[in-house]
PDB file of C-alpha atoms in Angstrom:
ATOM      1  CA  MET A 206     -10.018  -4.409   5.231  1.00  0.00           C
ATOM      2  CA  ASN A 207      -9.116  -7.542   3.385  1.00  0.00           C
ATOM      3  CA  LEU A 208      -6.482  -9.316   1.355  1.00  0.00           C
ATOM      4  CA  ARG A 209      -7.611  -7.595  -1.836  1.00  0.00           C
ATOM      5  CA  PHE A 210      -7.029  -4.171  -0.258  1.00  0.00           C
ATOM      6  CA  LEU A 211      -3.554  -5.220   0.948  1.00  0.00           C
ATOM      7  CA  GLY A 212      -2.702  -6.419  -2.553  1.00  0.00           C
ATOM      8  CA  LEU A 213      -3.878  -3.101  -3.989  1.00  0.00           C
ATOM      9  CA  LEU A 214      -1.733  -1.186  -1.505  1.00  0.00           C
ATOM     10  CA  PHE A 215       1.309  -3.280  -2.350  1.00  0.00           C
ATOM     11  CA  THR A 216       0.767  -2.721  -6.087  1.00  0.00           C
ATOM     12  CA  LEU A 217       0.294   1.009  -5.591  1.00  0.00           C
ATOM     13  CA  ALA A 218       3.421   1.296  -3.485  1.00  0.00           C
ATOM     14  CA  ILE A 219       5.483  -0.512  -6.112  1.00  0.00           C
ATOM     15  CA  THR A 220       4.031   1.806  -8.763  1.00  0.00           C
ATOM     16  CA  GLY A 221       4.923   4.783  -6.573  1.00  0.00           C
ATOM     17  CA  CYS A 222       8.523   3.592  -6.505  1.00  0.00           C
ATOM     18  CA  ALA A 223       8.596   3.313 -10.265  1.00  0.00           C
ATOM     19  CA  THR A 224       7.060   6.664 -11.157  1.00  0.00           C
ATOM     20  CA  GLY A 225       8.285   9.178  -8.563  1.00  0.00           C
ATOM     21  CA  PRO A 226       6.007  11.253  -6.343  1.00  0.00           C
ATOM     22  CA  ASN A 227       2.304  10.656  -6.837  1.00  0.00           C
ATOM     23  CA  PRO A 228       0.714  12.338  -3.811  1.00  0.00           C
ATOM     24  CA  VAL A 229      -2.963  12.774  -3.061  1.00  0.00           C
ATOM     25  CA  GLN A 230      -3.580  16.520  -3.496  1.00  0.00           C
ATOM     26  CA  MET A 231      -5.076  17.893  -0.262  1.00  0.00           C
ATOM     27  CA  TYR A 232      -5.612  21.506  -1.339  1.00  0.00           C
ATOM     28  CA  PRO A 233      -8.157  23.098  -3.698  1.00  0.00           C
ATOM     29  CA  GLY A 234      -7.523  24.085  -7.291  1.00  0.00           C
ATOM     30  CA  ALA A 235      -4.955  23.064  -9.841  1.00  0.00           C
ATOM     31  CA  LYS A 236      -1.814  21.096  -9.106  1.00  0.00           C
ATOM     32  CA  LYS A 237       1.024  23.354  -7.911  1.00  0.00           C
ATOM     33  CA  PRO A 238       4.781  23.039  -8.443  1.00  0.00           C
ATOM     34  CA  TYR A 239       6.829  21.342  -5.719  1.00  0.00           C
ATOM     35  CA  SER A 240       8.296  24.717  -4.707  1.00  0.00           C
ATOM     36  CA  GLU A 241       4.800  25.828  -3.556  1.00  0.00           C
ATOM     37  CA  ILE A 242       3.668  22.729  -1.633  1.00  0.00           C
ATOM     38  CA  ALA A 243       4.883  20.300   1.004  1.00  0.00           C
ATOM     39  CA  LEU A 244       4.911  16.519   0.506  1.00  0.00           C
ATOM     40  CA  ILE A 245       4.224  14.086   3.347  1.00  0.00           C
ATOM     41  CA  GLN A 246       5.428  10.469   2.949  1.00  0.00           C
ATOM     42  CA  LEU A 247       4.438   7.685   5.337  1.00  0.00           C
ATOM     43  CA  ASP A 248       6.843   5.106   6.715  1.00  0.00           C
ATOM     44  CA  TRP A 249       4.213   2.923   5.136  1.00  0.00           C
ATOM     45  CA  ILE A 250       4.865  -0.715   5.888  1.00  0.00           C
ATOM     46  CA  THR A 251       7.267  -2.653   8.070  1.00  0.00           C
ATOM     47  CA  SER A 252       6.423  -6.165   6.942  1.00  0.00           C
ATOM     48  CA  LEU A 253       3.656  -8.437   5.759  1.00  0.00           C
ATOM     49  CA  ARG A 254       4.187 -10.866   8.660  1.00  0.00           C
ATOM     50  CA  GLU A 255       1.545 -11.427  11.307  1.00  0.00           C
ATOM     51  CA  GLY A 256       1.529  -8.536  13.754  1.00  0.00           C
ATOM     52  CA  SER A 257       3.400  -6.155  11.437  1.00  0.00           C
ATOM     53  CA  VAL A 258       2.543  -2.468  11.420  1.00  0.00           C
ATOM     54  CA  ASN A 259       1.204  -0.508   8.452  1.00  0.00           C
ATOM     55  CA  MET A 260       0.102   3.149   8.156  1.00  0.00           C
ATOM     56  CA  LEU A 261      -2.408   5.032   6.029  1.00  0.00           C
ATOM     57  CA  THR A 262      -3.196   8.743   5.956  1.00  0.00           C
ATOM     58  CA  ALA A 263      -6.934   8.996   6.647  1.00  0.00           C
ATOM     59  CA  THR A 264      -7.423  12.766   6.892  1.00  0.00           C
ATOM     60  CA  VAL A 265      -5.701  16.109   6.474  1.00  0.00           C
ATOM     61  CA  ASP A 266      -7.350  18.907   8.478  1.00  0.00           C
ATOM     62  CA  ASP A 267     -10.400  16.647   8.941  1.00  0.00           C
ATOM     63  CA  ASN A 268     -10.770  16.233   5.145  1.00  0.00           C
ATOM     64  CA  ILE A 269     -10.848  12.579   4.098  1.00  0.00           C
ATOM     65  CA  VAL A 270      -7.923  11.474   1.920  1.00  0.00           C
ATOM     66  CA  LYS A 271      -9.397   9.965  -1.253  1.00  0.00           C
ATOM     67  CA  PRO A 272      -6.738   8.395  -3.483  1.00  0.00           C
ATOM     68  CA  GLU A 273      -7.453   8.155  -7.212  1.00  0.00           C
ATOM     69  CA  GLY A 274      -6.055   5.850  -9.862  1.00  0.00           C
ATOM     70  CA  PHE A 275      -2.604   4.561  -8.890  1.00  0.00           C
ATOM     71  CA  GLN A 276      -2.373   6.677  -5.746  1.00  0.00           C
ATOM     72  CA  ALA A 277      -2.321   5.293  -2.241  1.00  0.00           C
ATOM     73  CA  ALA A 278      -2.848   7.149   1.017  1.00  0.00           C
ATOM     74  CA  LEU A 279       0.915   6.987   1.562  1.00  0.00           C
ATOM     75  CA  GLN A 280       1.828  10.396   0.105  1.00  0.00           C
ATOM     76  CA  THR A 281      -0.093  13.636   0.463  1.00  0.00           C
ATOM     77  CA  ALA A 282       0.542  17.138  -0.867  1.00  0.00           C
ATOM     78  CA  VAL A 283      -0.462  20.131   1.259  1.00  0.00           C
ATOM     79  CA  LEU A 284      -0.075  23.895   1.094  1.00  0.00           C
ATOM     80  CA  PRO A 285       2.408  25.498   3.498  1.00  0.00           C
ATOM     81  CA  GLY A 286       1.108  26.097   7.021  1.00  0.00           C
ATOM     82  CA  ASN A 287      -0.194  24.220  10.039  1.00  0.00           C
ATOM     83  CA  HIS A 288      -2.029  20.975   9.369  1.00  0.00           C
ATOM     84  CA  THR A 289      -3.453  18.080  11.363  1.00  0.00           C
ATOM     85  CA  LEU A 290      -2.891  14.629   9.894  1.00  0.00           C
ATOM     86  CA  GLY A 291      -5.191  11.749  10.772  1.00  0.00           C
ATOM     87  CA  VAL A 292      -3.063   8.609  10.479  1.00  0.00           C
ATOM     88  CA  ASN A 293      -4.311   5.063  10.953  1.00  0.00           C
ATOM     89  CA  LEU A 294      -1.863   2.512  12.314  1.00  0.00           C
ATOM     90  CA  VAL A 295      -2.996  -1.024  11.499  1.00  0.00           C
ATOM     91  CA  TRP A 296      -1.693  -4.488  12.342  1.00  0.00           C
ATOM     92  CA  THR A 297      -2.010  -7.472  10.023  1.00  0.00           C
ATOM     93  CA  THR A 298      -3.274 -10.841  11.171  1.00  0.00           C
ATOM     94  CA  GLY A 299      -1.143 -12.942   8.876  1.00  0.00           C
ATOM     95  CA  GLY A 300       0.496 -11.228   5.935  1.00  0.00           C
ATOM     96  CA  ILE A 301      -0.548 -11.699   2.342  1.00  0.00           C
ATOM     97  CA  THR A 302      -2.265 -15.016   3.011  1.00  0.00           C
ATOM     98  CA  GLY A 303      -3.891 -13.900   6.279  1.00  0.00           C
ATOM     99  CA  PRO A 304      -7.548 -13.062   6.784  1.00  0.00           C
ATOM    100  CA  GLY A 305      -7.136  -9.290   7.204  1.00  0.00           C
ATOM    101  CA  TRP A 306      -6.401  -6.736   9.897  1.00  0.00           C
ATOM    102  CA  LEU A 307      -6.157  -7.278  13.629  1.00  0.00           C
ATOM    103  CA  HIS A 308      -6.966  -3.750  14.753  1.00  0.00           C
ATOM    104  CA  THR A 309      -6.508  -0.077  13.936  1.00  0.00           C
ATOM    105  CA  LYS A 310      -5.233   2.762  16.106  1.00  0.00           C
ATOM    106  CA  LYS A 311      -6.024   6.326  15.063  1.00  0.00           C
ATOM    107  CA  TYR A 312      -3.564   9.197  15.551  1.00  0.00           C
ATOM    108  CA  LYS A 313      -3.704  12.970  15.103  1.00  0.00           C
ATOM    109  CA  LEU A 314      -0.345  14.525  14.247  1.00  0.00           C
ATOM    110  CA  ASN A 315       0.399  18.216  13.836  1.00  0.00           C
ATOM    111  CA  ILE A 316       2.733  19.522  11.161  1.00  0.00           C
ATOM    112  CA  ASP A 317       3.917  23.036  10.349  1.00  0.00           C
ATOM    113  CA  ALA A 318       4.705  22.459   6.666  1.00  0.00           C
ATOM    114  CA  SER A 319       7.023  24.700   4.658  1.00  0.00           C
ATOM    115  CA  ALA A 320       6.841  25.155   0.885  1.00  0.00           C
ATOM    116  CA  GLY A 321       9.199  22.891  -1.031  1.00  0.00           C
ATOM    117  CA  ASP A 322       9.842  20.516   1.891  1.00  0.00           C
ATOM    118  CA  LEU A 323       9.420  16.760   2.170  1.00  0.00           C
ATOM    119  CA  TYR A 324       8.257  15.281   5.487  1.00  0.00           C
ATOM    120  CA  ALA A 325       8.141  11.715   6.753  1.00  0.00           C
ATOM    121  CA  VAL A 326       5.687  10.237   9.246  1.00  0.00           C
ATOM    122  CA  CYS A 327       7.855   7.756  11.138  1.00  0.00           C
ATOM    123  CA  TYR A 328       6.899   4.749  13.254  1.00  0.00           C
ATOM    124  CA  TYR A 329       8.853   4.025  16.441  1.00  0.00           C
ATOM    125  CA  PRO A 330       8.555   1.072  18.835  1.00  0.00           C
ATOM    126  CA  GLY A 331       5.788   1.488  21.373  1.00  0.00           C
ATOM    127  CA  ASP A 332       3.382   2.670  18.657  1.00  0.00           C
ATOM    128  CA  ILE A 333       4.826   6.180  18.553  1.00  0.00           C
ATOM    129  CA  LEU A 334       4.398   8.240  15.385  1.00  0.00           C
ATOM    130  CA  ALA A 335       6.303  11.443  14.644  1.00  0.00           C
ATOM    131  CA  VAL A 336       6.483  13.855  11.717  1.00  0.00           C
ATOM    132  CA  LYS A 337      10.059  14.673  10.696  1.00  0.00           C
ATOM    133  CA  ARG A 338      11.448  16.975   8.002  1.00  0.00           C
ATOM    134  CA  LYS A 339      13.302  14.938   5.369  1.00  0.00           C
ATOM    135  CA  GLY A 340      14.660  17.863   3.305  1.00  0.00           C
ATOM    136  CA  LYS A 341      13.845  19.769   0.137  1.00  0.00           C
ATOM    137  CA  ILE A 342      11.601  17.919  -2.336  1.00  0.00           C
ATOM    138  CA  GLU A 343      13.877  18.839  -5.252  1.00  0.00           C
ATOM    139  CA  ASP A 344      16.788  17.006  -3.576  1.00  0.00           C
ATOM    140  CA  PHE A 345      14.888  13.709  -3.906  1.00  0.00           C
ATOM    141  CA  LEU A 346      13.372  13.941  -7.391  1.00  0.00           C
ATOM    142  CA  GLU A 347      16.102  11.886  -9.062  1.00  0.00           C
ATOM    143  CA  GLN A 348      14.483   8.441  -9.467  1.00  0.00           C
ATOM    144  CA  GLU A 349      17.010   6.472  -7.392  1.00  0.00           C
ATOM    145  CA  LYS A 350      16.756   8.942  -4.496  1.00  0.00           C
ATOM    146  CA  TRP A 351      12.954   8.939  -4.691  1.00  0.00           C
ATOM    147  CA  ASN A 352      12.858   5.131  -4.585  1.00  0.00           C
ATOM    148  CA  GLU A 353      14.913   5.263  -1.360  1.00  0.00           C
ATOM    149  CA  VAL A 354      12.487   7.805   0.153  1.00  0.00           C
ATOM    150  CA  VAL A 355       9.505   5.572  -0.629  1.00  0.00           C
ATOM    151  CA  VAL A 356      11.163   2.486   0.851  1.00  0.00           C
ATOM    152  CA  ASN A 357      12.928   4.174   3.800  1.00  0.00           C
ATOM    153  CA  PRO A 358      11.431   7.651   4.407  1.00  0.00           C
ATOM    154  CA  CYS A 359      12.706   7.834   7.981  1.00  0.00           C
ATOM    155  CA  LYS A 360      16.342   7.051   7.121  1.00  0.00           C
ATOM    156  CA  ASN A 361      18.914   9.898   7.379  1.00  0.00           C
ATOM    157  CA  LEU A 362      16.475  12.530   8.642  1.00  0.00           C
ATOM    158  CA  THR A 363      17.228  16.202   9.207  1.00  0.00           C
ATOM    159  CA  ASN A 364      15.734  18.030  12.181  1.00  0.00           C
TER     160      ASN A 364
END
């Protein structure tokens, strides 16, 4: 990964804030309404300083996440049921002006997703990742609330 990729991610994340949910669809067929899917949002970036932690969704049920257009691998849409998320945790070597990534750690996380729910993949000290239910998708669709989810998905979680 390189500086160009980091810049693209930053641009895509900002765009995500401005336009509401824009998940990578990880189920076959046509796009479904929010009441029939689950959304998964990453606690995507902690900082651009050297040694900061960033996450990307690499796979859902061993299917590679392939973002298109202004999407980033920060939000995914899945059908209800049990899923395995492949999440990459990466560390930067020096922020925007740095040479790239220090290393990547790969995680497999299980989620039992319910229709209409929003989930957050949260980062905790010690390189611990956990999937937490955020609430109903419809409760966050107002633009200001969605912006807060994108910036702080792990804030004010429900169990």
